XYZ file of C-alpha atoms in Angstrom:
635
model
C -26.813 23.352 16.578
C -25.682 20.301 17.975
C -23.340 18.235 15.534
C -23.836 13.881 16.116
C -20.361 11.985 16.665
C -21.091 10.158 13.282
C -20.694 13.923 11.902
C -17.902 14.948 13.510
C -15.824 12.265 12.851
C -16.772 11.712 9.049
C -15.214 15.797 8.969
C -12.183 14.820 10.722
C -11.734 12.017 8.524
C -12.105 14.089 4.963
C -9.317 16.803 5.919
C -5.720 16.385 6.880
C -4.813 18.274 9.612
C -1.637 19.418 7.811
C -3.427 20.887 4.994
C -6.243 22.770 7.253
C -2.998 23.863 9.623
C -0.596 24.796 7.137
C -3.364 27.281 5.947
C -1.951 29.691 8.140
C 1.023 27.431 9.711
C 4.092 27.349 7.562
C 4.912 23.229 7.905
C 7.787 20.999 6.732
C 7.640 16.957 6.554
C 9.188 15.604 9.685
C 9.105 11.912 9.631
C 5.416 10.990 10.397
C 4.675 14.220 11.679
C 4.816 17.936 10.088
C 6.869 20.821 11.916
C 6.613 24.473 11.999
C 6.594 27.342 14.339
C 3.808 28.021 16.793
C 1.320 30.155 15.750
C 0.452 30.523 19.826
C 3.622 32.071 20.565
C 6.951 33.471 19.332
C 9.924 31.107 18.763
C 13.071 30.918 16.542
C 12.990 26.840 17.073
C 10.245 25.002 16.029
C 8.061 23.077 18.234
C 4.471 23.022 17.039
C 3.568 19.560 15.283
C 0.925 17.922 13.592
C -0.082 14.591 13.164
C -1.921 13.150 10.526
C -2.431 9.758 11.369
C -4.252 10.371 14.688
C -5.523 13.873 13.459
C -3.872 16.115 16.420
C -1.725 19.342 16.905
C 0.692 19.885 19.789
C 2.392 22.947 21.000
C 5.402 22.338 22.892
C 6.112 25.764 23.129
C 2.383 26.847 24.841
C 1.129 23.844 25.998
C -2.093 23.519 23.378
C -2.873 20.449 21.644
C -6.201 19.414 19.962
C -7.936 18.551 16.571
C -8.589 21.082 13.647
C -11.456 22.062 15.202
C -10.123 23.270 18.668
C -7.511 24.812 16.041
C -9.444 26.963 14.807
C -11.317 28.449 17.701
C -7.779 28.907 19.020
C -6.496 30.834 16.120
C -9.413 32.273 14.747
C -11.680 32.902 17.879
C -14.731 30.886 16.632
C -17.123 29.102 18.499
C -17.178 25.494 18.159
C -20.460 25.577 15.859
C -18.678 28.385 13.536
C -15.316 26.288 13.380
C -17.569 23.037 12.645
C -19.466 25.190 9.869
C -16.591 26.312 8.349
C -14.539 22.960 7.971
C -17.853 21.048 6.800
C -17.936 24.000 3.544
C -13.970 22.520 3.153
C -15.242 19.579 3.112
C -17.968 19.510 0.877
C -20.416 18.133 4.149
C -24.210 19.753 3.908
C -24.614 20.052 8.028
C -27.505 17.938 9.622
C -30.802 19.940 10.647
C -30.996 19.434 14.493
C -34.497 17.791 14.162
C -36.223 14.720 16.787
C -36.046 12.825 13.123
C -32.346 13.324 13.328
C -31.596 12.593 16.538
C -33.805 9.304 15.959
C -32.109 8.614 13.040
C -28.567 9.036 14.881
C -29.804 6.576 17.586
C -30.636 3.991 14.710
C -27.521 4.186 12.973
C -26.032 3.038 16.524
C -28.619 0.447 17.202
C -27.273 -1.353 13.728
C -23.556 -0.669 14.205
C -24.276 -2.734 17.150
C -25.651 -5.158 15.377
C -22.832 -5.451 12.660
C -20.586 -5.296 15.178
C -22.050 -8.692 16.688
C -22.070 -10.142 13.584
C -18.730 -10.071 13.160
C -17.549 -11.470 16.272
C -20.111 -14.166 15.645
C -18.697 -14.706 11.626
C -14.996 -14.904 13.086
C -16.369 -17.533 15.973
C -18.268 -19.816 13.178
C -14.510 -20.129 11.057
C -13.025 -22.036 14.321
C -16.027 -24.024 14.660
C -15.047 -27.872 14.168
C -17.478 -28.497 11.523
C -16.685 -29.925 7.927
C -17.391 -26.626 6.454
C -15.762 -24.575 8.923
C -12.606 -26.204 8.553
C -13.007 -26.165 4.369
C -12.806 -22.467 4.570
C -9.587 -22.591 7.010
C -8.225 -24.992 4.194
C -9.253 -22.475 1.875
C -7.268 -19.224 3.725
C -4.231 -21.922 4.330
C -3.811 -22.408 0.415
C -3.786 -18.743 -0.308
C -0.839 -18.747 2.607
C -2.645 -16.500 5.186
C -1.382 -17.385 8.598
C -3.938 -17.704 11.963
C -2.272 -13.942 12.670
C -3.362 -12.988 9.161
C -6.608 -14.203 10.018
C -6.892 -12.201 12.996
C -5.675 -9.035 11.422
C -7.814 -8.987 9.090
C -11.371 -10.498 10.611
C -11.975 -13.351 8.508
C -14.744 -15.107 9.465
C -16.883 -17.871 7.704
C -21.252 -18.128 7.207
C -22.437 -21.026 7.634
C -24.392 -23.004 5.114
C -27.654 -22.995 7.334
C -30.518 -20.350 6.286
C -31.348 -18.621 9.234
C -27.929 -19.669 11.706
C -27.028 -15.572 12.231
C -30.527 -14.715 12.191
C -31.367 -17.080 15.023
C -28.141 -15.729 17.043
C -28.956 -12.213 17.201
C -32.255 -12.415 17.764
C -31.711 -14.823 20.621
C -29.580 -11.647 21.672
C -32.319 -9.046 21.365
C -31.987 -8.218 17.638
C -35.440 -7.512 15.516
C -35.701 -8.743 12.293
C -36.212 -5.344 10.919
C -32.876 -4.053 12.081
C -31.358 -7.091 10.586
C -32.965 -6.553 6.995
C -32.148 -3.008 7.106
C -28.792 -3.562 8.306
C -28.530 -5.862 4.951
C -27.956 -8.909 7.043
C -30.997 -10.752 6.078
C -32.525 -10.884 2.534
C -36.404 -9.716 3.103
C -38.870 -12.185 0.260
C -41.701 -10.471 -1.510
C -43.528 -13.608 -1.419
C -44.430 -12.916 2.492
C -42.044 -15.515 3.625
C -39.963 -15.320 6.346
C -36.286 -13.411 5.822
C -33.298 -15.228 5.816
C -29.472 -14.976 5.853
C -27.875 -13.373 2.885
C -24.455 -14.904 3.771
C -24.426 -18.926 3.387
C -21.410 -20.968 3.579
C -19.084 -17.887 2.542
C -15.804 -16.711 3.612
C -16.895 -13.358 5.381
C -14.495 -10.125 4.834
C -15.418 -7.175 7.292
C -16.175 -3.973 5.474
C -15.272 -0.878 7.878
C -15.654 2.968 7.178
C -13.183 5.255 8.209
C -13.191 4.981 11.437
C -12.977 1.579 11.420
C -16.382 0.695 12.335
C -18.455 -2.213 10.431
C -20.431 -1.662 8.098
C -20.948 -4.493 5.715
C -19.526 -7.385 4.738
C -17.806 -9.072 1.458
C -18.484 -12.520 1.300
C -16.527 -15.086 -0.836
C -18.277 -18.561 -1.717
C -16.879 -21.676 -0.982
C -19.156 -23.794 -3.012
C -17.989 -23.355 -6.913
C -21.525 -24.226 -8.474
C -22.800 -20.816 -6.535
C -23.429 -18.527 -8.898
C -22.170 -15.092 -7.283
C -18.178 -15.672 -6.645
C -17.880 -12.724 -4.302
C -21.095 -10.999 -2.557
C -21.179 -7.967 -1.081
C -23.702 -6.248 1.577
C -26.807 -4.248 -0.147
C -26.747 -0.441 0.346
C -27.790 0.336 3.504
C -28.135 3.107 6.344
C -24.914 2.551 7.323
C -23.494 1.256 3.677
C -22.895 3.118 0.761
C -20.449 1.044 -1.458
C -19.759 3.977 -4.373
C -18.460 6.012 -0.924
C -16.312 3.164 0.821
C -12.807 1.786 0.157
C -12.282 -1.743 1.293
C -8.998 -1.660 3.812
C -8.840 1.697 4.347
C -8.526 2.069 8.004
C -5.221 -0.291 8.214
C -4.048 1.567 4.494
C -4.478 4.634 6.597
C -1.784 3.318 9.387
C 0.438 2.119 6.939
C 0.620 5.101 5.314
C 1.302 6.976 8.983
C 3.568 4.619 9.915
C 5.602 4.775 6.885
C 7.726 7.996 5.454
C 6.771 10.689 3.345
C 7.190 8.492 -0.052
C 5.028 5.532 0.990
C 2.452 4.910 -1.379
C -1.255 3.905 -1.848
C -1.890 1.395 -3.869
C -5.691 0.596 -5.865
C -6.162 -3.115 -5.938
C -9.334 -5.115 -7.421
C -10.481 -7.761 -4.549
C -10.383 -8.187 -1.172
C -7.374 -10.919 -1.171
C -5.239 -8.101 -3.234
C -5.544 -5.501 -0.433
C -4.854 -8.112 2.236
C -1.754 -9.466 0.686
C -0.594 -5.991 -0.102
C -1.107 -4.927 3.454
C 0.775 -8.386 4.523
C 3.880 -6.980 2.369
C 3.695 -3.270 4.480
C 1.964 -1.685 1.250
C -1.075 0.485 1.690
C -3.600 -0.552 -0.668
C -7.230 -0.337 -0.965
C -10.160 -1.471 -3.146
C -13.630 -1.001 -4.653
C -16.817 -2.713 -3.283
C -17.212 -4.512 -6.319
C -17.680 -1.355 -8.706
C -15.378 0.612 -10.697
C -13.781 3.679 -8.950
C -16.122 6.493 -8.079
C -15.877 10.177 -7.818
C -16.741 9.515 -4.071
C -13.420 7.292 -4.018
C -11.552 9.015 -6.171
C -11.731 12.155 -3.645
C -11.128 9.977 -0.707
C -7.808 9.031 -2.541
C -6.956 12.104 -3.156
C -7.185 13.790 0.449
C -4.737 10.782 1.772
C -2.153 10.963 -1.073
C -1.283 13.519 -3.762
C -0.926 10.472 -6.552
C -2.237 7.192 -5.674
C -1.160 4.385 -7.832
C -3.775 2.113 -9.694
C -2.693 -1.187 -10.299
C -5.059 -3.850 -11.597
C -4.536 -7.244 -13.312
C -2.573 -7.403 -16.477
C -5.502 -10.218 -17.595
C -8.201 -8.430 -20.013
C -10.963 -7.471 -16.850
C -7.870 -6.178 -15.885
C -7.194 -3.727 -18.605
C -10.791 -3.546 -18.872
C -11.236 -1.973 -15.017
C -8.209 0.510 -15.433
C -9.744 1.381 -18.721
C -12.831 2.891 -16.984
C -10.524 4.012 -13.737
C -9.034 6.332 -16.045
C -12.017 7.314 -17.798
C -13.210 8.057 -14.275
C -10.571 10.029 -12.935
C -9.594 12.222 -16.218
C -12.091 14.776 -15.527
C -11.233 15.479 -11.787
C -6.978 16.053 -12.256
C -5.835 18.774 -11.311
C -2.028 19.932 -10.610
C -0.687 17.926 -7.811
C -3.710 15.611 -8.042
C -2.918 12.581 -10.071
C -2.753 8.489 -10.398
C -0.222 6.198 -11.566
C -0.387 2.963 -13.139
C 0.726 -0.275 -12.659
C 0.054 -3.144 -14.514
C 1.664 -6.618 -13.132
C 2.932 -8.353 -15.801
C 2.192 -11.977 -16.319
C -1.859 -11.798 -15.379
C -1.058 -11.908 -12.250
C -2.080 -10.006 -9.240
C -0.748 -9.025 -6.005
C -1.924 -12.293 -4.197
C -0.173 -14.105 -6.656
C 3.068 -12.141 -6.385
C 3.019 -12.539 -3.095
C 1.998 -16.427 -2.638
C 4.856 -17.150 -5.684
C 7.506 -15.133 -4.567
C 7.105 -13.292 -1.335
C 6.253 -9.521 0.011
C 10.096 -8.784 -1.580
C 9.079 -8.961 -4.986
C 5.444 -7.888 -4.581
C 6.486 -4.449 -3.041
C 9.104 -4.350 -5.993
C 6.560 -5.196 -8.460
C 4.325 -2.402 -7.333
C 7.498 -0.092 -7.829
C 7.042 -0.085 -12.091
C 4.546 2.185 -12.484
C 3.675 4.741 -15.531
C 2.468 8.364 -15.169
C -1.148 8.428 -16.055
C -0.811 10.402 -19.364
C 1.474 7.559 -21.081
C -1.138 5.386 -20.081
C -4.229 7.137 -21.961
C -1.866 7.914 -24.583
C -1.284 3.671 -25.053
C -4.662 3.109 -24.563
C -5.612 5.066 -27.379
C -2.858 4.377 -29.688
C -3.792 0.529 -29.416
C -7.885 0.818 -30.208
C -6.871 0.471 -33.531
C -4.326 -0.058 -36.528
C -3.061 3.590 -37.568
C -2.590 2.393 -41.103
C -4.728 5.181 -42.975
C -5.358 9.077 -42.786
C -9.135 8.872 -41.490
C -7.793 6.466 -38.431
C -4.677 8.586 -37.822
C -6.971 11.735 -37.987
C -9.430 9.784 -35.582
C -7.056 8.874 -33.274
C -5.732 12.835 -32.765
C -9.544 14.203 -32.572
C -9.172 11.232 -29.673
C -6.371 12.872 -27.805
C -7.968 16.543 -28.000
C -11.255 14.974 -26.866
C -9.754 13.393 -23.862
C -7.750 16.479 -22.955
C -10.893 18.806 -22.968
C -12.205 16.460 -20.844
C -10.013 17.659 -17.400
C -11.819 20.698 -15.792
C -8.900 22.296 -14.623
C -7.993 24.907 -17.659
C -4.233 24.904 -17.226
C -3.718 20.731 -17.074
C -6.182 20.917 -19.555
C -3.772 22.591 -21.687
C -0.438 20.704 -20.873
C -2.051 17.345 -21.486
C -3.405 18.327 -24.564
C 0.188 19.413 -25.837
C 1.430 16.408 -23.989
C -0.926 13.780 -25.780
C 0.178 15.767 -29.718
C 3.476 15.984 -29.007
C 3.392 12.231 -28.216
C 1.306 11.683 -31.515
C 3.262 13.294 -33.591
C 6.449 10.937 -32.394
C 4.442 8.178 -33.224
C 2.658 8.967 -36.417
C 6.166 11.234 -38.259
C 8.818 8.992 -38.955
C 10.990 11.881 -39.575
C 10.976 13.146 -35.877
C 12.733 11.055 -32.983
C 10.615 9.182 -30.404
C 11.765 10.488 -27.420
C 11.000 9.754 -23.741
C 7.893 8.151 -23.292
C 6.842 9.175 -27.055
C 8.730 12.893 -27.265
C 11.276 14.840 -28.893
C 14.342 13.844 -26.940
C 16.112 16.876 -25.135
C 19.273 17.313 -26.656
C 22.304 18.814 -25.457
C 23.628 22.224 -26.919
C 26.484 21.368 -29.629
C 25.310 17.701 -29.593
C 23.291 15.375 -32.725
C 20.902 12.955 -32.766
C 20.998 10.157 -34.994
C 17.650 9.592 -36.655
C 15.565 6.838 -35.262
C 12.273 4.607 -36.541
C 9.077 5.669 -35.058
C 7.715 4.185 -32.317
C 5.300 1.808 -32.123
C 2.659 0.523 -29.599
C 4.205 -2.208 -27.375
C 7.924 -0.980 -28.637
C 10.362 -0.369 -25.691
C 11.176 2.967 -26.515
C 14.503 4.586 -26.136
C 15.153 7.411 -23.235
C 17.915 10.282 -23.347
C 18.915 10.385 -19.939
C 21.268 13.753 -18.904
C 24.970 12.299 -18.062
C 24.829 13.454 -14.771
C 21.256 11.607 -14.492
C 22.619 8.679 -15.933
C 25.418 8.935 -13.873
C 23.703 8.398 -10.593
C 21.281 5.682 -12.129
C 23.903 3.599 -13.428
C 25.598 4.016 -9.667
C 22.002 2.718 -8.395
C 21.844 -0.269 -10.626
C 26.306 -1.428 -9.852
C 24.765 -0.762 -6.645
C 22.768 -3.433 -6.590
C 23.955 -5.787 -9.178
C 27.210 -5.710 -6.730
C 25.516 -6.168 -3.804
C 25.958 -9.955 -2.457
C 22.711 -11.608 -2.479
C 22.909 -13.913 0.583
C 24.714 -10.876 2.815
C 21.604 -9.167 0.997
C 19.378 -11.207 2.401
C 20.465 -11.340 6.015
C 20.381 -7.227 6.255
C 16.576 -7.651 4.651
C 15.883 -10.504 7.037
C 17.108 -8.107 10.066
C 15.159 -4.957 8.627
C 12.268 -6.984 8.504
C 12.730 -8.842 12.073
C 14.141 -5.849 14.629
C 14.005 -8.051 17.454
C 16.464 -10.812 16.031
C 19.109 -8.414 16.631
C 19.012 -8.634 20.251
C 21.700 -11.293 20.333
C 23.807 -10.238 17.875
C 25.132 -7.268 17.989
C 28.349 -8.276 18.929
C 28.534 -10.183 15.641
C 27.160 -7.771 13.782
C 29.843 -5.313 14.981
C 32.491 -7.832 14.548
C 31.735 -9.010 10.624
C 28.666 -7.050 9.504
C 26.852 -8.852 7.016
C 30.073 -10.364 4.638
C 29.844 -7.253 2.593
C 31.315 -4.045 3.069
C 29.015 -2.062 1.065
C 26.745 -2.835 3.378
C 28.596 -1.737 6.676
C 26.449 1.834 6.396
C 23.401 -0.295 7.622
C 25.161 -2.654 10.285
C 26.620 0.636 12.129
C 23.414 2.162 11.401
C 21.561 -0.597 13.221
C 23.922 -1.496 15.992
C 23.354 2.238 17.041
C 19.722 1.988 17.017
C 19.675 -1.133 18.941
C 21.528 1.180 21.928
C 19.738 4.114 21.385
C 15.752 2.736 20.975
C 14.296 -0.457 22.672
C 11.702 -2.742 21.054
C 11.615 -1.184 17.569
C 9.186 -2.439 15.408
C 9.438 -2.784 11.591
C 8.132 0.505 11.067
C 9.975 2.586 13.765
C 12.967 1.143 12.233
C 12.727 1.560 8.952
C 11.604 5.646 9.733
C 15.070 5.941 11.484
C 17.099 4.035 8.580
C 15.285 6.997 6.056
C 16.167 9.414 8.516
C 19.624 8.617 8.350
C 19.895 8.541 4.416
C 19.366 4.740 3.913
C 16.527 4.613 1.877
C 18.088 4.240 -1.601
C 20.673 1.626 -0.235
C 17.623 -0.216 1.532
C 15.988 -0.620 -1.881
C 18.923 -1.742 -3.353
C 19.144 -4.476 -0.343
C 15.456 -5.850 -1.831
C 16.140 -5.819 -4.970
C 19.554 -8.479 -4.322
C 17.856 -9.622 -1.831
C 15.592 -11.658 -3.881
C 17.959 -13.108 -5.765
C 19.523 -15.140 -2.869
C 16.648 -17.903 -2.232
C 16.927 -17.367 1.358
C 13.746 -19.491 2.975
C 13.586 -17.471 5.768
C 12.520 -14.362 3.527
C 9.662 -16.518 2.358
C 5.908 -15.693 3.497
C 5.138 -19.147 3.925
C 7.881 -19.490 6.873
C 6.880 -19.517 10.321
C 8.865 -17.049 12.627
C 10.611 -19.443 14.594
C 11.529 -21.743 11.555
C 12.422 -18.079 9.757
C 14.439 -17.180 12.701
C 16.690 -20.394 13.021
C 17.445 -19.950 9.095
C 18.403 -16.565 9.459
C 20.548 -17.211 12.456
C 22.160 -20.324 10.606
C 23.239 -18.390 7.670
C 24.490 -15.226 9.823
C 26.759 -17.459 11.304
C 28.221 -19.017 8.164
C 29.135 -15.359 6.881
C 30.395 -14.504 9.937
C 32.537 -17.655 9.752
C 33.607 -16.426 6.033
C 34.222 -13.265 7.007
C 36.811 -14.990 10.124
C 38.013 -16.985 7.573
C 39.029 -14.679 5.195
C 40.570 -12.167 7.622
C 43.015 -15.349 9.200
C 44.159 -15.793 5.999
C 45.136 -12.631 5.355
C 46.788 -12.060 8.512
C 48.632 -15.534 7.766
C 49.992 -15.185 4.238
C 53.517 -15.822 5.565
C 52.528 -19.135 6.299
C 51.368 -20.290 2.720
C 51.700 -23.625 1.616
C 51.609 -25.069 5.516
C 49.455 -27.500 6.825
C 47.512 -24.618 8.926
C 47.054 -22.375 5.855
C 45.952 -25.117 3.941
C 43.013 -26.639 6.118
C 42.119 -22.641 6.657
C 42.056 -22.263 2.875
C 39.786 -25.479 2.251
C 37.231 -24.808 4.623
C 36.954 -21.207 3.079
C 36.761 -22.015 -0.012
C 33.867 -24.985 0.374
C 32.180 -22.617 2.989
C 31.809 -19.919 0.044
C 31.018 -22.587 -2.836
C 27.890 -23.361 -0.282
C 26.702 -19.515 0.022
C 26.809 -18.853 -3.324
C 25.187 -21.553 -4.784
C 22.641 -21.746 -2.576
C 23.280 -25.083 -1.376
C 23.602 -23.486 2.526
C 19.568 -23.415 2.332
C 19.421 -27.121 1.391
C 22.592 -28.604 3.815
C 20.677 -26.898 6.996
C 23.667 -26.987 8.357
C 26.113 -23.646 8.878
C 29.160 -25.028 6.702
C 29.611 -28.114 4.613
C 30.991 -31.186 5.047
């Protein structure tokens, strides 16, 4: 049997290597990468990796690298077809009969991904056209703060308002009109008259599958009398919306280039996933219907627990409503989602365009395990003010419980959901975390407490030594200075404005000692590794234990008002702001360490003019006014 490349890849794409490897391959989490012993030949020191992001294995130790496929005839001595066989039953992939139908079929499918392919080039040419409508859409991606990078990225393009302008262009370049209709590009009329462009003065988003070919497209209007605020491509060949995530090919290198607690994110529009991705945060989205089986399963094979977050307006509540609803039946132990709703009515664009990728990254951070959710959910459809609602409301919770296939989770939630109702509803038992019996300490009381109610903060017993390390989280960074704060983020997020300034980074670190871990930490990177990007860097910093006190650093961070943090900033302009306030700490930092070494001179002339320009030098960093002077001390 001969398998097409659409085929092959589409298998590649539904299983991790580390989970088809680590069948037989004891692995451990290595940065991006997974580690274990070769199963080609004997070692004490591990040398055989795999690599999820581009979907390889490689032997150090023998030589051997390849996909899961070539992994399997090596360790199992199939045949290509038998290894192909058995990874499409993993999969859940019916195998294609080897037919001439098929093989025309295959040939079609590459005639139209042609065609799409065109199209796009000829959408993103059509945004830079100098025409009144052209440049209304660039207006249009300029107010919601997407730079001409961003546009790049990401493919924008524009239709124009004419009925047949993309129709004429391809088939001045050898397109048919039947490939067009079929590729959804064209809207065919009953009426026998002639087909016409489906996109019309619209902001065009490219739709890709996996493997980052296009599709479809998403197309946003531009005129607010049309009717249809976003439009997306018709099913298709190559289109099948219930099976597609918008974003998923750059979520996918996100998520590789990040460590092993990066998360994916479920957004609601096309502008959500694109300012997500803008703030370094994998997200993807529906095509415009609520989250599929399909989707759900594609989640699930790129992270354990994806987190659905969806506007805290009432579609909103309304879409993660039916998410949930969705997704209940297929848990299963280690498969999950949690939940984040952005307070407000906002949504990630917002967060972003208000307040930069800072807070939107920490915004996605508040999240609530899936059963609390449900449990909310229900608890709110109605007042529990008499027996026959109360009673209701529990045959609710069993209901919803006997919903999840999986026996065992089954089980737990439904003892999870009553224990939680029975906190709620009995005023004589304590409402514990997230709705429980509190654990309490051998030899220790509990005072009695009110019963919780829906929308109540509810109170938490935290273990002392638990509470211990959160409270040293939260001094952490409530003592953290804001502006020096803001200078490590600004570096973190810029690698290659170090390049100058390592000598004054070694010589006064950031004006606050609790964060000379980090300057060490980078002024030995910037010897060791040349050209690190974002992502490279960050990987190292986790490597070396820096994670928690590089949260803390965005947290204070975004307190300081520091323009050069903001997305709105160009680099250079970010650059110069940065560099202005590094030096003023730097000068503080000088400042502070002359007078100390000159306290034997107090009360002269020297001393004094050293004090002074201290003193009005730190007035200006802390409140702020540094970002308004422009200049790097005040006069």
């Amino acid at each position: 049997m001969r398998f097409d490349d659409h085929f092959l890849e589409e298998l590649k794409t539904r299983l991790r290597p580390s989970e088809v490897i680590g069948k037989s391959v004891k692995l451990r989490k290595n940065g991006r990468e997974w580690v274990g012993l070769s199963p080609f030949s004997k070692e004490k020191t591990p040398s055989f990796y795999v690599n999820d992001e581009k979907r390889f294995f490689h032997d150090f130790s023998s030589g051997k690298h390849g996909d899961i496929i070539s992994f399997l005839q090596e360790t199992e001595r199939l045949s290509f077809n038998e290894a192909v066989e058995k990874l499409a039953a993993e999969a859940g992939m019916a195998l294609p009969v080897d037919t001439p139908q098929a093989k025309a079929a295959e040939m079609k499918r590459r005639s139209l991904t042609d065609w799409m392919d065109l199209a796009q080039k000829w959408f993103v040419a059509r945004l830079q056209d100098k025409t009144p409508a052209a440049q209304n859409a660039r207006d249009y991606l300029e107010r919601r703060g997407l730079s001409k990078e961003d546009i790049v990225t990401f493919g924008l393009g524009y239709a124009p308002r004419d009925r047949t302008a993309l129709k004429d262009a391809l088939i001045q370049r050898g397109a048919k009109v039947s490939e067009l209709v079929e590729c959804g590009l064209l809207i065919e009329v009953e009426n026998g008259s002639a087909p016409y462009d489906r996109f019309r003065d619209r902001l065009m988003f490219p739709i890709e599958d996996q493997r980052g070919i296009v599709v479809s497209f998403g197309g946003r209007a531009l005129n607010p009398d049309d009717k249809a605020k976003y439009l997306n491509g018709p099913e298709t060949t190559l289109f099948h919306k219930g099976q597609m995530l918008f974003g998923l090919p750059k979520a996918l290198k996100l998520l590789g280039a990040q460590e092993n607690h990066a998360e994916l994110v479920v957004v609601e529009g096309y502008m959500d996933v694109i300012a997500c991705q803008r703030a370094y945060v994998a997200a993807v989205a529906p095509l415009g219907t609520a989250l599929t089986e399909e989707q759900i399963d594609i989640l699930w094979r790129r992270h354990p627990e994806p987190t659905l977050c969806f506007d805290g307006d009432k579609a909103g509540q309304r879409a993660a409503s039916r998410a949930l609803d969705r997704a209940l039946p297929k848990l299963k132990p280690g498969r999950s989602f949690k939940v984040c709703l952005i307070t407000g009515g906002k949504d990630p664009d917002d967060v972003l365009r208000e307040k930069g990728a800072l807070a939107l990254r920490e915004a996605l951070k508040e999240t609530r395990p899936f059963v609390e959710v449900l449990f909310s959910r229900e608890a709110e459809a109605e007042p529990l003010d008499t027996p026959e609602r109360k009673a209701g409301f529990k045959k609710r919770l069993r209901a919803l419980a006997a919903q999840i296939e999986d026996k065992d989770l089954a089980e737990a939630y439904r003892q999870d959901l009553l224990e939680r109702y029975d906190a709620l509803i009995a005023p004589q038992r304590q409402a514990g975390f997230q709705g429980k019996a509190p654990f309490v300490p051998n030899g220790a009381s509990a005072a009695p407490r009110k019963p919780w109610q829906p929308g109540q903060k509810r109170e938490i017993y935290i273990p002392p030594a638990m509470e211990e390390t959160r409270r040293a989280a939260v001094n952490l960074s409530a003592a953290l200075d804001p502006t020096a704060a803001s200078l490590a983020q600004g570096l973190v997020d810029n690698p290659d404005w170090m390049l100058d300034q390592v000598e004054g980074l070694e010589a006064y670190g950031f004006g606050d000692e609790a964060l000379n871990p980090l300057a060490k930490a980078l002024i030995a990177l910037s010897f060791q590794h040349e050209g690190l990007d974002r992502s490279a860097l960050s990987r190292h910093l986790q490597k070396q234990g820096l994670g928690a006190l590089l949260s803390e650093i965005q947290k204070a961070a975004l307190k300081s008002g520091a323009p050069f943090l903001s997305p709105d900033i160009s680099s250079a302009d970010a650059h110069a702001r940065w560099l202005q306030a590094f030096n003023a700490v730097s000068r503080l930092t000088a400042l502070d360490r002359a007078l100390n070494s000159a306290r034997e001179q107090v009360g002269t002339e020297f001393f004094s003019r050293l004090k002074l320009e201290r003193d009005a030098l730190r007035k200006s960093l802390r409140s702020g006014q540094i970002w308004q002077d422009g200049d790097e001390s005040p006069t």
